[in-house]
Amino acid sequence: MTSPVASLRLPAPARAWWALGLLVALLFAAIGWGVHAIYQAREQRYRHQIEGGLQAVNHMQVRGVTDWRRRRLREAAALTDDRLLAQAVARWRATAAPDAEQAVRERLRILVEHVRYTAAYFVDPQGRLILDAGGPATGTLQPPEMRALEGALARAEPGIVELRRDPAFAFPFFGLLAPLYDGTASLGAIWLVMDARTTLYPLLETWPTSSRTAESVLVERQDDTALFLSPLRHRSDEPLALRLPAEPGSRDPMVLAVAGVRGAFYGSDYRNQPVLAVASAVPDSPWLLVSKVDVADAFTAAQRREWLALSLFVSLGLLSLGCVVVLWQGRAWRRERALKAELERNLRWLDNAQKAASVGYFVYEGQSDAFIMSRMASAIFGLPSDGRMTLRQWVGMLHPDERAQTLEIHGRAMSERIPLRTQYRIQRNGDGQVRWIEVWGEYGDSAGDGEPLLMTGTVQDITDRKHTEDELARYRNALESQVRMDPLTQVANRLALDEAVARAWSQALREGSSLALLMIDVDHFKAYNDYYGHVAGDRCLQRVASALASALGRPGDLLARYGGEEFAVLLPGADADAALAVAHRLQEVLRALSLEHRANPGGFTVTASMGLAHLRPADVVSAGTETRAGVDAAQPLFQQADAALYRAKQLGRDRVVSYDAQCAATLYEAGQPAPAIMLIYDI
């Protein structure tokens, strides 16, 4: 009898087919799982490529907007530092002369026509419009500009008025208030107005793709709303007119950006369309830049191709396992080619964006000690466009004067894994040109111990900018030298004398040496002006100054106009005899000029009285009870020279009187000694 269990067993052929079917099912399941994993990996890789490309565009535009703001602020700061402009404004405000007004109007016209500002006004400290490039102006500043003016005058630096609208202008504008000073007194400010449509908004239209949904928008948080600062592509709202409430739970990219979201994220824009967005803050400003593109525009085509390839692969796999494997390989190869072509198009778009911004991208691989660079980066370094540069090549291009410092900066950034931002010079391969470059870079957050070092960044040629900065520095130095020169006599003025005395006093104090000062006063110069007129008086002072300057032989000696018809001669390191010899030489030079002076009671030529003081700073400091610095410490020297000059005038002028440290004086008339007792005054 057959047992029930034995009757339930499958025949051997049936069991074999069942095992084969199970094996095939498991094989297909494994293949399906593998296909799904490959599809997910490719989709994720493509998603990262799209997100990375959008981030690169956003960062490029943020840098462009940041450079735009900093350039405007540098131009306003240059106006504040422009002493010639301040002097022209002060002269116009003091005299109201037409030629003085024309000089100020010419500067305002240059700002409008050459620097491309929409309008430029001079405003007084109370915010009243006084003058523009066309002539007198009327009106007063609005509250935002008035607050910026008050802050600028208080800080002595330009004030910014962020983007806004006003009935006075038919466009959104950006404003700056550059304060002007006459010494320490405030003259007012230059109000610069820039039409945002002409220079700022075009920076947001630079896109490496022809996408119909991609756009970048400037936004700013005001109260509990997101204010749109730039125009939208798909709406006709005027800039600075559209606001969105910053409500919790909103998925609008602009609202998320003002709420603090940064980097790449997904949301739903003002058209209720799903979008991929990147938000970044514009440095040194309240602005945020949001770049976005429709998800459907960015991903749908690639997803459709992927699903079609997968469905075809599965259909063919049902016919034959072998054919499935062959066809799967073919489809995978074609799919990879399509992704590579898409990636190449994206790289071409990014390359066009690099050329527009003169910025190149690079990746440094620590494992191979090599740089993988974009074509723009290769052009900056003067290399072929193969996209590779070894570490040895890069080190060889560093300028010898800065090689050690540059390597130290890069080494510290590599060892500490910190962001890198530096500027240095290179000598390019091929043409050997010396160029300035600026490098931004950072290391991947995922890099851990034992993993290959990877740094990504950008490189920009800033040679033209460096040349401009050098020109501005030379211009600033030239202005500083003009400030320390007397405009009439072309010798040093009182400021230059005070600075030279402070330096010479400190040096003599350190070295224990002596210091001499000669005070010179042209005799009866008021009578000269009354007799010959002030124009002739100015020419007389110019000839006297030229003669005195030509008689000074030592490099350290300094002739300065002390005030009016009075001059001072600083003689560092000169002892009493040497200083007295210089005084007699100067007196002889003036007599040799034989300048006519019929109003001089002592003769018919221009003469001068001279007072000479000589001392050692170490003696003054050791005898004093208080410590003073700078030119204040040298006041005893000025007091003694003034006392000697006073005594020379008392004794009949046209002579040199020397004051010694023991309060005894010797009177010398016409170079011949004559005994006298000098009165010492506590001045």
PDB file of N, CA and C in Angstrom, residues 208-287:
ATOM      1  N   PRO A 208      23.799  80.106 -18.379  1.00  0.00           N
ATOM      2  CA  PRO A 208      24.503  79.282 -19.368  1.00  0.00           C
ATOM      3  C   PRO A 208      23.572  78.386 -20.180  1.00  0.00           C
ATOM      4  N   THR A 209      22.264  78.354 -19.874  1.00  0.00           N
ATOM      5  CA  THR A 209      21.323  77.501 -20.602  1.00  0.00           C
ATOM      6  C   THR A 209      20.237  78.372 -21.225  1.00  0.00           C
ATOM      7  N   SER A 210      19.493  77.737 -22.133  1.00  0.00           N
ATOM      8  CA  SER A 210      18.381  78.439 -22.781  1.00  0.00           C
ATOM      9  C   SER A 210      17.041  78.055 -22.165  1.00  0.00           C
ATOM     10  N   SER A 211      17.044  77.661 -20.904  1.00  0.00           N
ATOM     11  CA  SER A 211      15.816  77.244 -20.248  1.00  0.00           C
ATOM     12  C   SER A 211      14.813  78.398 -20.196  1.00  0.00           C
ATOM     13  N   ARG A 212      13.530  78.072 -20.463  1.00  0.00           N
ATOM     14  CA  ARG A 212      12.483  79.088 -20.440  1.00  0.00           C
ATOM     15  C   ARG A 212      11.946  79.351 -19.044  1.00  0.00           C
ATOM     16  N   THR A 213      12.301  78.502 -18.087  1.00  0.00           N
ATOM     17  CA  THR A 213      11.776  78.679 -16.724  1.00  0.00           C
ATOM     18  C   THR A 213      12.842  79.141 -15.731  1.00  0.00           C
ATOM     19  N   ALA A 214      14.129  79.132 -16.140  1.00  0.00           N
ATOM     20  CA  ALA A 214      15.193  79.511 -15.208  1.00  0.00           C
ATOM     21  C   ALA A 214      15.196  81.026 -15.008  1.00  0.00           C
ATOM     22  N   GLU A 215      15.366  81.464 -13.779  1.00  0.00           N
ATOM     23  CA  GLU A 215      15.467  82.890 -13.470  1.00  0.00           C
ATOM     24  C   GLU A 215      16.125  83.072 -12.115  1.00  0.00           C
ATOM     25  N   SER A 216      16.716  84.261 -11.913  1.00  0.00           N
ATOM     26  CA  SER A 216      17.316  84.654 -10.636  1.00  0.00           C
ATOM     27  C   SER A 216      16.647  85.940 -10.163  1.00  0.00           C
ATOM     28  N   VAL A 217      16.362  86.012  -8.862  1.00  0.00           N
ATOM     29  CA  VAL A 217      15.618  87.133  -8.295  1.00  0.00           C
ATOM     30  C   VAL A 217      16.328  87.598  -7.026  1.00  0.00           C
ATOM     31  N   LEU A 218      16.463  88.911  -6.881  1.00  0.00           N
ATOM     32  CA  LEU A 218      16.948  89.505  -5.637  1.00  0.00           C
ATOM     33  C   LEU A 218      15.771  89.756  -4.706  1.00  0.00           C
ATOM     34  N   VAL A 219      15.864  89.306  -3.459  1.00  0.00           N
ATOM     35  CA  VAL A 219      14.806  89.519  -2.473  1.00  0.00           C
ATOM     36  C   VAL A 219      15.435  90.065  -1.195  1.00  0.00           C
ATOM     37  N   GLU A 220      14.573  90.628  -0.364  1.00  0.00           N
ATOM     38  CA  GLU A 220      15.012  91.192   0.910  1.00  0.00           C
ATOM     39  C   GLU A 220      13.880  91.018   1.918  1.00  0.00           C
ATOM     40  N   ARG A 221      14.233  90.703   3.143  1.00  0.00           N
ATOM     41  CA  ARG A 221      13.219  90.571   4.189  1.00  0.00           C
ATOM     42  C   ARG A 221      12.901  91.939   4.759  1.00  0.00           C
ATOM     43  N   GLN A 222      11.643  92.330   4.722  1.00  0.00           N
ATOM     44  CA  GLN A 222      11.156  93.559   5.329  1.00  0.00           C
ATOM     45  C   GLN A 222       9.951  93.229   6.193  1.00  0.00           C
ATOM     46  N   ASP A 223      10.124  93.466   7.480  1.00  0.00           N
ATOM     47  CA  ASP A 223       9.095  93.080   8.462  1.00  0.00           C
ATOM     48  C   ASP A 223       8.839  91.582   8.329  1.00  0.00           C
ATOM     49  N   ASP A 224       7.602  91.183   8.030  1.00  0.00           N
ATOM     50  CA  ASP A 224       7.260  89.764   7.897  1.00  0.00           C
ATOM     51  C   ASP A 224       6.956  89.407   6.460  1.00  0.00           C
ATOM     52  N   THR A 225       7.604  90.071   5.512  1.00  0.00           N
ATOM     53  CA  THR A 225       7.351  89.798   4.101  1.00  0.00           C
ATOM     54  C   THR A 225       8.662  89.626   3.364  1.00  0.00           C
ATOM     55  N   ALA A 226       8.570  88.967   2.209  1.00  0.00           N
ATOM     56  CA  ALA A 226       9.693  88.854   1.279  1.00  0.00           C
ATOM     57  C   ALA A 226       9.462  89.862   0.158  1.00  0.00           C
ATOM     58  N   LEU A 227      10.320  90.882   0.080  1.00  0.00           N
ATOM     59  CA  LEU A 227      10.187  91.942  -0.918  1.00  0.00           C
ATOM     60  C   LEU A 227      11.037  91.597  -2.142  1.00  0.00           C
ATOM     61  N   PHE A 228      10.399  91.583  -3.334  1.00  0.00           N
ATOM     62  CA  PHE A 228      11.093  91.293  -4.586  1.00  0.00           C
ATOM     63  C   PHE A 228      11.785  92.569  -5.059  1.00  0.00           C
ATOM     64  N   LEU A 229      13.135  92.532  -5.159  1.00  0.00           N
ATOM     65  CA  LEU A 229      13.905  93.704  -5.546  1.00  0.00           C
ATOM     66  C   LEU A 229      14.146  93.794  -7.045  1.00  0.00           C
ATOM     67  N   SER A 230      14.016  92.687  -7.775  1.00  0.00           N
ATOM     68  CA  SER A 230      14.286  92.677  -9.213  1.00  0.00           C
ATOM     69  C   SER A 230      13.063  92.121  -9.942  1.00  0.00           C
ATOM     70  N   PRO A 231      12.934  92.378 -11.248  1.00  0.00           N
ATOM     71  CA  PRO A 231      11.741  91.940 -11.990  1.00  0.00           C
ATOM     72  C   PRO A 231      11.686  90.424 -12.145  1.00  0.00           C
ATOM     73  N   LEU A 232      10.446  89.923 -12.275  1.00  0.00           N
ATOM     74  CA  LEU A 232      10.207  88.499 -12.482  1.00  0.00           C
ATOM     75  C   LEU A 232      10.042  88.206 -13.962  1.00  0.00           C
ATOM     76  N   ARG A 233      10.387  86.980 -14.323  1.00  0.00           N
ATOM     77  CA  ARG A 233      10.334  86.602 -15.739  1.00  0.00           C
ATOM     78  C   ARG A 233       8.918  86.326 -16.193  1.00  0.00           C
ATOM     79  N   HIS A 234       8.092  85.811 -15.312  1.00  0.00           N
ATOM     80  CA  HIS A 234       6.755  85.357 -15.699  1.00  0.00           C
ATOM     81  C   HIS A 234       5.637  86.210 -15.094  1.00  0.00           C
ATOM     82  N   ARG A 235       5.984  87.377 -14.549  1.00  0.00           N
ATOM     83  CA  ARG A 235       4.976  88.305 -14.050  1.00  0.00           C
ATOM     84  C   ARG A 235       5.369  89.715 -14.438  1.00  0.00           C
ATOM     85  N   SER A 236       4.384  90.577 -14.548  1.00  0.00           N
ATOM     86  CA  SER A 236       4.630  91.949 -15.001  1.00  0.00           C
ATOM     87  C   SER A 236       4.753  92.935 -13.845  1.00  0.00           C
ATOM     88  N   ASP A 237       4.849  92.445 -12.604  1.00  0.00           N
ATOM     89  CA  ASP A 237       4.961  93.344 -11.461  1.00  0.00           C
ATOM     90  C   ASP A 237       6.254  94.155 -11.552  1.00  0.00           C
ATOM     91  N   GLU A 238       6.155  95.428 -11.180  1.00  0.00           N
ATOM     92  CA  GLU A 238       7.336  96.263 -11.130  1.00  0.00           C
ATOM     93  C   GLU A 238       8.231  95.830  -9.962  1.00  0.00           C
ATOM     94  N   PRO A 239       9.578  95.964 -10.112  1.00  0.00           N
ATOM     95  CA  PRO A 239      10.452  95.669  -8.971  1.00  0.00           C
ATOM     96  C   PRO A 239      10.091  96.527  -7.769  1.00  0.00           C
ATOM     97  N   LEU A 240      10.262  95.959  -6.588  1.00  0.00           N
ATOM     98  CA  LEU A 240       9.988  96.612  -5.304  1.00  0.00           C
ATOM     99  C   LEU A 240       8.494  96.855  -5.099  1.00  0.00           C
ATOM    100  N   ALA A 241       7.644  96.163  -5.890  1.00  0.00           N
ATOM    101  CA  ALA A 241       6.199  96.320  -5.734  1.00  0.00           C
ATOM    102  C   ALA A 241       5.537  95.045  -5.214  1.00  0.00           C
ATOM    103  N   LEU A 242       6.174  93.878  -5.413  1.00  0.00           N
ATOM    104  CA  LEU A 242       5.574  92.605  -5.037  1.00  0.00           C
ATOM    105  C   LEU A 242       6.136  92.151  -3.695  1.00  0.00           C
ATOM    106  N   ARG A 243       5.256  91.754  -2.791  1.00  0.00           N
ATOM    107  CA  ARG A 243       5.632  91.216  -1.487  1.00  0.00           C
ATOM    108  C   ARG A 243       4.904  89.901  -1.252  1.00  0.00           C
ATOM    109  N   LEU A 244       5.555  88.974  -0.581  1.00  0.00           N
ATOM    110  CA  LEU A 244       4.942  87.719  -0.179  1.00  0.00           C
ATOM    111  C   LEU A 244       5.056  87.606   1.336  1.00  0.00           C
ATOM    112  N   PRO A 245       3.959  87.299   2.025  1.00  0.00           N
ATOM    113  CA  PRO A 245       4.048  87.151   3.481  1.00  0.00           C
ATOM    114  C   PRO A 245       4.893  85.941   3.864  1.00  0.00           C
ATOM    115  N   ALA A 246       5.768  86.127   4.852  1.00  0.00           N
ATOM    116  CA  ALA A 246       6.639  85.041   5.316  1.00  0.00           C
ATOM    117  C   ALA A 246       5.872  84.174   6.309  1.00  0.00           C
ATOM    118  N   GLU A 247       4.927  83.381   5.784  1.00  0.00           N
ATOM    119  CA  GLU A 247       4.082  82.544   6.629  1.00  0.00           C
ATOM    120  C   GLU A 247       4.739  81.182   6.853  1.00  0.00           C
ATOM    121  N   PRO A 248       4.609  80.618   8.065  1.00  0.00           N
ATOM    122  CA  PRO A 248       5.145  79.271   8.317  1.00  0.00           C
ATOM    123  C   PRO A 248       4.458  78.255   7.401  1.00  0.00           C
ATOM    124  N   GLY A 249       5.230  77.326   6.901  1.00  0.00           N
ATOM    125  CA  GLY A 249       4.688  76.292   6.030  1.00  0.00           C
ATOM    126  C   GLY A 249       4.700  76.645   4.561  1.00  0.00           C
ATOM    127  N   SER A 250       5.028  77.882   4.215  1.00  0.00           N
ATOM    128  CA  SER A 250       5.080  78.270   2.804  1.00  0.00           C
ATOM    129  C   SER A 250       6.248  77.557   2.129  1.00  0.00           C
ATOM    130  N   ARG A 251       6.043  77.124   0.869  1.00  0.00           N
ATOM    131  CA  ARG A 251       7.078  76.441   0.105  1.00  0.00           C
ATOM    132  C   ARG A 251       7.630  77.325  -0.998  1.00  0.00           C
ATOM    133  N   ASP A 252       7.263  78.602  -1.015  1.00  0.00           N
ATOM    134  CA  ASP A 252       7.807  79.505  -2.023  1.00  0.00           C
ATOM    135  C   ASP A 252       9.294  79.717  -1.759  1.00  0.00           C
ATOM    136  N   PRO A 253      10.152  79.588  -2.780  1.00  0.00           N
ATOM    137  CA  PRO A 253      11.597  79.729  -2.557  1.00  0.00           C
ATOM    138  C   PRO A 253      11.985  81.082  -1.962  1.00  0.00           C
ATOM    139  N   MET A 254      11.287  82.163  -2.349  1.00  0.00           N
ATOM    140  CA  MET A 254      11.639  83.479  -1.823  1.00  0.00           C
ATOM    141  C   MET A 254      11.334  83.568  -0.322  1.00  0.00           C
ATOM    142  N   VAL A 255      10.183  82.998   0.085  1.00  0.00           N
ATOM    143  CA  VAL A 255       9.820  82.992   1.504  1.00  0.00           C
ATOM    144  C   VAL A 255      10.785  82.121   2.294  1.00  0.00           C
ATOM    145  N   LEU A 256      11.139  80.940   1.740  1.00  0.00           N
ATOM    146  CA  LEU A 256      12.090  80.070   2.420  1.00  0.00           C
ATOM    147  C   LEU A 256      13.450  80.748   2.552  1.00  0.00           C
ATOM    148  N   ALA A 257      13.851  81.514   1.533  1.00  0.00           N
ATOM    149  CA  ALA A 257      15.151  82.184   1.575  1.00  0.00           C
ATOM    150  C   ALA A 257      15.196  83.220   2.697  1.00  0.00           C
ATOM    151  N   VAL A 258      14.145  84.071   2.824  1.00  0.00           N
ATOM    152  CA  VAL A 258      14.154  85.086   3.885  1.00  0.00           C
ATOM    153  C   VAL A 258      13.973  84.457   5.255  1.00  0.00           C
ATOM    154  N   ALA A 259      13.462  83.192   5.276  1.00  0.00           N
ATOM    155  CA  ALA A 259      13.323  82.496   6.548  1.00  0.00           C
ATOM    156  C   ALA A 259      14.636  81.851   6.995  1.00  0.00           C
ATOM    157  N   GLY A 260      15.675  81.872   6.134  1.00  0.00           N
ATOM    158  CA  GLY A 260      16.982  81.369   6.532  1.00  0.00           C
ATOM    159  C   GLY A 260      17.467  80.159   5.781  1.00  0.00           C
ATOM    160  N   VAL A 261      16.703  79.638   4.819  1.00  0.00           N
ATOM    161  CA  VAL A 261      17.133  78.462   4.070  1.00  0.00           C
ATOM    162  C   VAL A 261      18.218  78.881   3.081  1.00  0.00           C
ATOM    163  N   ARG A 262      19.322  78.121   2.994  1.00  0.00           N
ATOM    164  CA  ARG A 262      20.419  78.402   2.082  1.00  0.00           C
ATOM    165  C   ARG A 262      20.787  77.127   1.317  1.00  0.00           C
ATOM    166  N   GLY A 263      21.495  77.304   0.208  1.00  0.00           N
ATOM    167  CA  GLY A 263      21.903  76.173  -0.608  1.00  0.00           C
ATOM    168  C   GLY A 263      20.788  75.730  -1.541  1.00  0.00           C
ATOM    169  N   ALA A 264      20.850  74.457  -1.994  1.00  0.00           N
ATOM    170  CA  ALA A 264      19.867  73.912  -2.933  1.00  0.00           C
ATOM    171  C   ALA A 264      18.696  73.290  -2.169  1.00  0.00           C
ATOM    172  N   PHE A 265      17.477  73.542  -2.635  1.00  0.00           N
ATOM    173  CA  PHE A 265      16.283  72.971  -2.020  1.00  0.00           C
ATOM    174  C   PHE A 265      15.156  72.977  -3.052  1.00  0.00           C
ATOM    175  N   TYR A 266      14.040  72.332  -2.711  1.00  0.00           N
ATOM    176  CA  TYR A 266      12.899  72.221  -3.610  1.00  0.00           C
ATOM    177  C   TYR A 266      11.701  72.935  -2.984  1.00  0.00           C
ATOM    178  N   GLY A 267      10.869  73.513  -3.840  1.00  0.00           N
ATOM    179  CA  GLY A 267       9.710  74.240  -3.362  1.00  0.00           C
ATOM    180  C   GLY A 267       8.709  74.456  -4.473  1.00  0.00           C
ATOM    181  N   SER A 268       7.789  75.400  -4.230  1.00  0.00           N
ATOM    182  CA  SER A 268       6.753  75.739  -5.205  1.00  0.00           C
ATOM    183  C   SER A 268       6.732  77.254  -5.334  1.00  0.00           C
ATOM    184  N   ASP A 269       6.944  77.780  -6.567  1.00  0.00           N
ATOM    185  CA  ASP A 269       7.137  79.211  -6.741  1.00  0.00           C
ATOM    186  C   ASP A 269       5.813  79.945  -6.865  1.00  0.00           C
ATOM    187  N   TYR A 270       5.889  81.238  -7.270  1.00  0.00           N
ATOM    188  CA  TYR A 270       4.707  82.093  -7.343  1.00  0.00           C
ATOM    189  C   TYR A 270       3.720  81.636  -8.414  1.00  0.00           C
ATOM    190  N   ARG A 271       4.135  80.706  -9.313  1.00  0.00           N
ATOM    191  CA  ARG A 271       3.218  80.132 -10.311  1.00  0.00           C
ATOM    192  C   ARG A 271       2.648  78.801  -9.854  1.00  0.00           C
ATOM    193  N   ASN A 272       2.946  78.418  -8.596  1.00  0.00           N
ATOM    194  CA  ASN A 272       2.535  77.125  -8.042  1.00  0.00           C
ATOM    195  C   ASN A 272       3.146  75.971  -8.826  1.00  0.00           C
ATOM    196  N   GLN A 273       4.360  76.169  -9.345  1.00  0.00           N
ATOM    197  CA  GLN A 273       5.080  75.133 -10.067  1.00  0.00           C
ATOM    198  C   GLN A 273       6.196  74.585  -9.175  1.00  0.00           C
ATOM    199  N   PRO A 274       6.373  73.248  -9.145  1.00  0.00           N
ATOM    200  CA  PRO A 274       7.507  72.690  -8.398  1.00  0.00           C
ATOM    201  C   PRO A 274       8.823  73.160  -9.020  1.00  0.00           C
ATOM    202  N   VAL A 275       9.728  73.649  -8.179  1.00  0.00           N
ATOM    203  CA  VAL A 275      10.978  74.200  -8.684  1.00  0.00           C
ATOM    204  C   VAL A 275      12.142  73.679  -7.846  1.00  0.00           C
ATOM    205  N   LEU A 276      13.326  73.654  -8.488  1.00  0.00           N
ATOM    206  CA  LEU A 276      14.602  73.472  -7.804  1.00  0.00           C
ATOM    207  C   LEU A 276      15.213  74.858  -7.636  1.00  0.00           C
ATOM    208  N   ALA A 277      15.589  75.220  -6.418  1.00  0.00           N
ATOM    209  CA  ALA A 277      16.077  76.574  -6.148  1.00  0.00           C
ATOM    210  C   ALA A 277      17.377  76.523  -5.358  1.00  0.00           C
ATOM    211  N   VAL A 278      18.166  77.593  -5.499  1.00  0.00           N
ATOM    212  CA  VAL A 278      19.389  77.793  -4.722  1.00  0.00           C
ATOM    213  C   VAL A 278      19.328  79.215  -4.163  1.00  0.00           C
ATOM    214  N   ALA A 279      19.518  79.363  -2.863  1.00  0.00           N
ATOM    215  CA  ALA A 279      19.479  80.672  -2.205  1.00  0.00           C
ATOM    216  C   ALA A 279      20.834  80.964  -1.573  1.00  0.00           C
ATOM    217  N   SER A 280      21.320  82.179  -1.791  1.00  0.00           N
ATOM    218  CA  SER A 280      22.589  82.622  -1.209  1.00  0.00           C
ATOM    219  C   SER A 280      22.437  84.064  -0.748  1.00  0.00           C
ATOM    220  N   ALA A 281      23.161  84.407   0.303  1.00  0.00           N
ATOM    221  CA  ALA A 281      23.189  85.792   0.788  1.00  0.00           C
ATOM    222  C   ALA A 281      24.256  86.570   0.028  1.00  0.00           C
ATOM    223  N   VAL A 282      23.935  87.799  -0.340  1.00  0.00           N
ATOM    224  CA  VAL A 282      24.914  88.690  -0.977  1.00  0.00           C
ATOM    225  C   VAL A 282      25.735  89.327   0.137  1.00  0.00           C
ATOM    226  N   PRO A 283      27.069  89.084   0.179  1.00  0.00           N
ATOM    227  CA  PRO A 283      27.884  89.603   1.295  1.00  0.00           C
ATOM    228  C   PRO A 283      27.755  91.112   1.442  1.00  0.00           C
ATOM    229  N   ASP A 284      27.846  91.570   2.698  1.00  0.00           N
ATOM    230  CA  ASP A 284      27.850  93.005   3.045  1.00  0.00           C
ATOM    231  C   ASP A 284      26.578  93.708   2.587  1.00  0.00           C
ATOM    232  N   SER A 285      25.437  92.993   2.564  1.00  0.00           N
ATOM    233  CA  SER A 285      24.183  93.610   2.140  1.00  0.00           C
ATOM    234  C   SER A 285      23.024  92.829   2.755  1.00  0.00           C
ATOM    235  N   PRO A 286      21.820  93.426   2.780  1.00  0.00           N
ATOM    236  CA  PRO A 286      20.639  92.693   3.239  1.00  0.00           C
ATOM    237  C   PRO A 286      19.988  91.869   2.133  1.00  0.00           C
ATOM    238  N   TRP A 287      20.596  91.775   0.963  1.00  0.00           N
ATOM    239  CA  TRP A 287      19.999  91.113  -0.184  1.00  0.00           C
ATOM    240  C   TRP A 287      20.220  89.604  -0.138  1.00  0.00           C
TER     241      TRP A 287
END
